[in-house]
Amino acid sequence: MTTPPRQECAPHRVAVIAPSPVSMFNLAIPELLFEKVRVDGRPGYDLVLCTADPGEVLTTGGYALRIDRGLDAAADADTLVIAGTGDRYAPDPRTVAAVLEAEAAGKRIASICSGAFVLAEAGLLEGRAATTYHGLAEELRRRYPSVDVQGDVLYVQDGQVMTASGYAAGIDLCLHMIRTDYGAAVANTVARLALVAPVRPGGQTQFTQTPLPPERGTAVKDTRGWAMRNLDRTLTLADLARHAGVSVRTLTRRFHAETGVSPLQWLLHQRIERAKELLETTTLPMDQVARACGLGTADSLRRHVQHRTGLTPSAYRATFSRLPVPTA
């Protein structure tokens, strides 16, 4: 069940716990995203970095960071985020206690990358679905057999506990939390300000982009451009070959050589990409989106978009909409 966007004006309090040695990149992700949230001109989040022993904290790269807040900050937070660490099997008992206290209070708890091991050591992942960096997934599975480790996803939410896989998947998880708290339009605005991809659902790797192979020639470039300008039309192999001034057989051979796929595969890819663009940037009804991109009917649109993204067109629009939040 999706939590409705928060209505109150008070900022959501987030404590990012830095277990030593901590990943600098993991620490930077929440600050990069949460600090950009503005709701009615006011900050949407109050974020603090904290650690078991305030002062200099060693990073996984061998540097030292200064973090002045202790774990008392976690007690005041609405959400805890556990950053990745190079010491996966011996979390500080005070960090474990803070995590367990947050769980008992029903707070949202998230981890990025190897931070999942801290949650597992605390017992929070027992019987839950979770993920971590793909290179550590099998290690997490062996060490904690009661955890349902999903190694091929961006992030996982199981109740109030969330885990992200490595590196940039932490960005996806933070955007997911922003969307949960304040809605898709706010989250996508933050994504644009941070120059990162819009909110992506985390459950399947098919939600990531699936681009065509790079183009390697120009013989049918003009025909590709012509087809892109006429995606709302029914285009056959014969139509494409006629525009290119070659036989269907020659057209097919050149398309394979230049794009790595057949003409009709290339055309379908472009139609679906156009449909996604229209779903993100317009409020057109589904049948009009289908006609505008040449997929014919709303049923055909649904079938192709769901196959490509794992989402129905309406769910894709709700997730990725770039339109501003409607005002009363």
XYZ file of C-alpha atoms in Angstrom:
328
model
C 0.000 0.000 0.000
C 1.430 3.377 -0.980
C 1.694 5.929 1.813
C -0.166 9.142 0.863
C 1.934 12.280 0.417
C 2.571 14.103 3.693
C 0.323 17.105 4.245
C 1.928 18.692 7.324
C 4.358 21.562 6.978
C 7.001 20.279 9.399
C 9.995 18.834 7.547
C 10.534 15.086 7.632
C 13.520 14.334 9.857
C 16.182 12.015 8.370
C 19.207 10.728 10.258
C 21.967 9.181 8.147
C 24.083 6.864 10.285
C 27.745 6.537 9.305
C 29.176 3.186 10.468
C 32.978 3.268 10.399
C 34.602 2.827 7.910
C 31.832 4.500 5.914
C 31.309 4.992 2.183
C 31.672 8.691 1.330
C 29.456 8.231 -1.718
C 26.687 6.671 0.360
C 26.784 9.628 2.747
C 26.598 12.114 -0.125
C 23.482 10.616 -1.763
C 20.879 11.534 0.899
C 22.312 15.041 1.256
C 22.299 15.534 -2.520
C 18.622 14.618 -2.855
C 16.783 15.342 0.392
C 18.287 18.814 0.702
C 16.805 19.772 -2.683
C 13.203 19.092 -1.643
C 11.081 22.216 -1.282
C 7.389 22.145 -0.407
C 5.570 25.460 -0.599
C 8.967 27.129 -0.591
C 10.098 25.409 2.625
C 12.542 22.524 3.145
C 10.842 19.148 2.975
C 13.515 17.423 5.052
C 15.698 18.112 8.053
C 18.769 15.922 7.503
C 21.588 15.158 9.892
C 24.647 12.906 9.708
C 25.441 10.999 12.875
C 27.716 8.252 14.136
C 28.379 6.227 17.266
C 31.560 8.159 18.154
C 31.302 11.809 17.025
C 34.482 13.299 15.636
C 36.703 11.878 12.923
C 35.174 8.889 11.133
C 37.286 6.752 8.834
C 35.989 6.191 5.290
C 36.386 3.091 3.140
C 38.858 5.076 1.033
C 41.126 5.700 4.012
C 40.168 9.352 4.506
C 38.780 10.852 7.687
C 35.498 12.770 7.855
C 34.325 14.859 10.746
C 30.804 14.058 11.947
C 29.787 15.979 15.039
C 26.426 14.414 15.915
C 26.033 11.254 17.936
C 23.281 8.660 17.718
C 20.956 10.824 19.798
C 20.062 12.354 16.419
C 18.667 8.978 15.332
C 16.250 8.988 18.249
C 14.671 12.219 16.982
C 14.410 11.134 13.331
C 11.417 9.924 11.325
C 13.666 7.957 8.962
C 17.029 6.275 9.515
C 19.396 5.645 6.607
C 22.344 3.315 7.205
C 25.232 4.070 4.862
C 27.460 1.364 3.439
C 30.446 0.257 5.458
C 33.639 -1.707 4.996
C 33.113 -3.509 8.322
C 30.083 -5.611 7.493
C 30.124 -8.131 10.333
C 30.820 -6.116 13.473
C 28.461 -3.138 13.684
C 28.834 -0.977 16.750
C 26.368 -2.222 19.406
C 25.154 1.359 19.837
C 24.267 1.517 16.150
C 22.407 -1.783 16.421
C 20.544 -0.448 19.474
C 19.561 2.722 17.587
C 18.253 0.672 14.681
C 16.253 -1.635 16.959
C 14.815 1.335 18.822
C 13.718 2.869 15.539
C 12.097 -0.391 14.471
C 10.226 -0.656 17.770
C 8.944 2.884 17.260
C 7.668 2.000 13.781
C 10.051 4.363 12.022
C 11.192 3.962 8.425
C 14.627 2.371 8.170
C 16.709 2.216 4.994
C 20.155 1.012 4.023
C 22.371 1.679 1.038
C 24.778 -0.900 -0.375
C 26.567 -2.874 2.402
C 24.504 -1.049 5.020
C 22.127 -3.997 4.590
C 24.614 -6.107 6.570
C 24.145 -3.783 9.555
C 20.382 -4.296 9.361
C 20.865 -8.049 9.011
C 23.204 -8.183 12.017
C 20.549 -6.286 13.983
C 17.987 -8.939 12.979
C 15.779 -6.525 11.030
C 15.964 -8.472 7.784
C 14.994 -11.866 9.156
C 12.121 -13.165 7.047
C 12.170 -10.021 4.910
C 13.008 -9.364 1.272
C 16.184 -7.294 0.936
C 18.989 -6.431 -1.429
C 22.560 -5.161 -1.401
C 25.350 -4.496 -3.886
C 25.232 -7.334 -6.428
C 28.814 -8.332 -5.667
C 27.829 -8.916 -2.032
C 24.415 -10.506 -2.597
C 25.618 -14.098 -2.396
C 27.633 -13.284 0.714
C 24.528 -11.778 2.346
C 22.510 -14.839 1.331
C 25.052 -17.294 2.809
C 25.546 -15.435 6.052
C 21.848 -14.733 6.672
C 19.860 -17.623 5.153
C 16.588 -16.348 6.659
C 16.788 -13.203 4.501
C 15.064 -13.282 1.102
C 17.986 -11.762 -0.807
C 16.972 -10.286 -4.156
C 20.249 -9.605 -5.883
C 19.034 -8.354 -9.255
C 16.983 -5.298 -8.264
C 17.573 -1.616 -7.592
C 15.958 -1.535 -4.180
C 13.434 -3.399 -2.059
C 10.779 -2.177 0.343
C 9.420 -4.707 2.835
C 7.124 -2.896 5.234
C 8.988 -0.030 6.879
C 12.400 -1.491 5.992
C 14.077 -0.560 2.706
C 17.361 -1.723 1.213
C 19.165 -0.482 -1.892
C 21.807 -2.224 -3.948
C 25.113 -0.549 -4.697
C 26.178 2.927 -5.689
C 23.575 4.834 -7.736
C 20.713 2.579 -6.606
C 20.865 4.609 -3.400
C 19.748 7.551 -5.518
C 16.758 5.544 -6.729
C 15.858 4.601 -3.163
C 16.049 8.195 -1.901
C 13.891 9.381 -4.797
C 11.424 6.608 -3.959
C 11.221 7.877 -0.378
C 10.717 11.454 -1.574
C 7.945 10.276 -3.882
C 6.329 8.349 -1.003
C 6.456 11.444 1.228
C 5.621 14.219 -1.233
C 4.475 12.723 -4.543
C 5.958 11.933 -7.962
C 6.110 15.498 -9.253
C 8.239 16.662 -6.301
C 10.521 13.633 -6.618
C 10.994 14.146 -10.342
C 11.727 17.842 -9.817
C 14.489 16.834 -7.407
C 15.805 14.321 -9.944
C 16.047 17.034 -12.586
C 17.783 19.439 -10.200
C 20.279 16.722 -9.293
C 20.772 15.783 -12.964
C 19.825 12.156 -12.366
C 17.202 9.832 -13.838
C 13.566 10.245 -12.712
C 12.018 8.008 -10.088
C 12.457 4.353 -11.070
C 10.559 1.506 -9.425
C 12.980 -0.845 -7.762
C 11.434 -4.274 -8.061
C 12.846 -5.461 -11.391
C 15.900 -4.742 -13.476
C 13.634 -4.406 -16.529
C 12.593 -1.011 -15.163
C 15.967 0.368 -16.223
C 16.444 1.765 -19.699
C 16.851 -0.734 -22.559
C 18.453 1.251 -25.374
C 19.056 -0.055 -28.860
C 22.612 -0.897 -29.906
C 24.539 2.158 -31.119
C 23.959 3.095 -34.738
C 26.868 2.388 -37.057
C 26.019 3.889 -40.436
C 24.104 6.505 -42.384
C 22.749 4.763 -45.486
C 19.188 4.676 -44.106
C 19.589 7.616 -41.725
C 17.177 9.801 -43.710
C 14.593 7.028 -43.683
C 14.959 6.631 -39.930
C 14.407 10.357 -39.506
C 11.380 10.256 -41.793
C 9.929 7.350 -39.813
C 10.467 9.213 -36.527
C 8.486 12.156 -37.921
C 5.667 9.833 -38.959
C 5.281 7.521 -35.990
C 1.557 8.258 -35.886
C 1.169 6.552 -39.266
C 0.972 2.856 -40.101
C 4.398 2.151 -41.614
C 5.218 -1.101 -43.366
C 8.483 -2.544 -44.579
C 7.425 -1.578 -48.080
C 6.864 2.040 -46.964
C 10.321 2.235 -45.441
C 11.964 0.593 -48.449
C 10.125 2.923 -50.826
C 11.357 5.989 -48.924
C 14.916 4.643 -48.930
C 14.692 3.818 -52.631
C 15.819 0.221 -52.127
C 14.279 -3.224 -52.017
C 12.834 -4.608 -48.774
C 15.683 -7.107 -48.651
C 18.324 -4.389 -49.002
C 16.553 -2.189 -46.453
C 16.483 -5.036 -43.923
C 20.165 -5.799 -44.471
C 21.149 -2.136 -44.035
C 19.011 -1.710 -40.927
C 20.674 -4.717 -39.339
C 24.108 -3.402 -40.264
C 23.432 0.106 -38.944
C 21.154 -0.429 -35.929
C 21.683 -4.035 -34.900
C 17.972 -4.835 -35.221
C 15.390 -5.326 -37.954
C 13.434 -2.315 -39.326
C 10.240 -3.352 -37.532
C 12.046 -3.958 -34.230
C 13.619 -0.518 -34.510
C 10.243 1.028 -35.361
C 8.503 -0.619 -32.400
C 11.240 0.601 -30.058
C 10.746 4.175 -31.281
C 6.973 3.933 -30.898
C 7.294 2.765 -27.288
C 9.828 5.487 -26.505
C 7.456 8.088 -27.967
C 4.612 6.636 -25.896
C 6.717 6.909 -22.730
C 7.539 10.526 -23.566
C 3.860 11.371 -24.033
C 2.925 9.614 -20.804
C 5.570 11.610 -18.939
C 4.836 15.021 -20.434
C 1.111 15.147 -21.310
C -2.296 14.299 -19.899
C -3.545 12.823 -23.181
C -6.005 9.931 -22.793
C -4.501 6.501 -23.436
C -6.210 6.006 -26.788
C -4.780 9.317 -28.035
C -1.298 8.392 -26.807
C -1.627 5.076 -28.643
C -2.631 6.771 -31.908
C 0.039 9.472 -31.626
C 2.847 6.935 -31.374
C 1.407 4.491 -33.887
C 0.537 1.694 -31.463
C -3.086 1.824 -32.551
C -5.246 1.141 -29.509
C -5.108 1.598 -25.751
C -4.934 -2.187 -25.382
C -1.904 -2.354 -27.672
C -0.300 0.544 -25.793
C -0.838 -1.234 -22.493
C 0.612 -4.508 -23.765
C 3.784 -2.956 -25.192
C 4.484 -0.474 -22.375
C 3.936 -3.109 -19.709
C 6.215 -5.559 -21.518
C 8.959 -2.946 -21.844
C 8.751 -1.313 -18.399
C 6.866 -3.707 -16.141
C 4.260 -0.972 -15.553
C 0.856 -0.247 -17.049
C 0.693 3.071 -18.928
C -1.283 4.704 -16.102
C 1.218 3.452 -13.503
C 4.122 4.615 -15.675
C 2.538 8.078 -15.941
C 1.947 8.253 -12.182
C 5.557 7.303 -11.511
C 7.410 9.338 -14.124
C 5.155 12.337 -14.750
C 7.115 15.532 -15.351
C 4.031 17.705 -14.971
C 3.793 20.109 -12.017
C 1.631 19.270 -9.046
C -1.907 20.638 -9.693
C -2.857 23.597 -7.510
C -6.285 24.322 -6.133
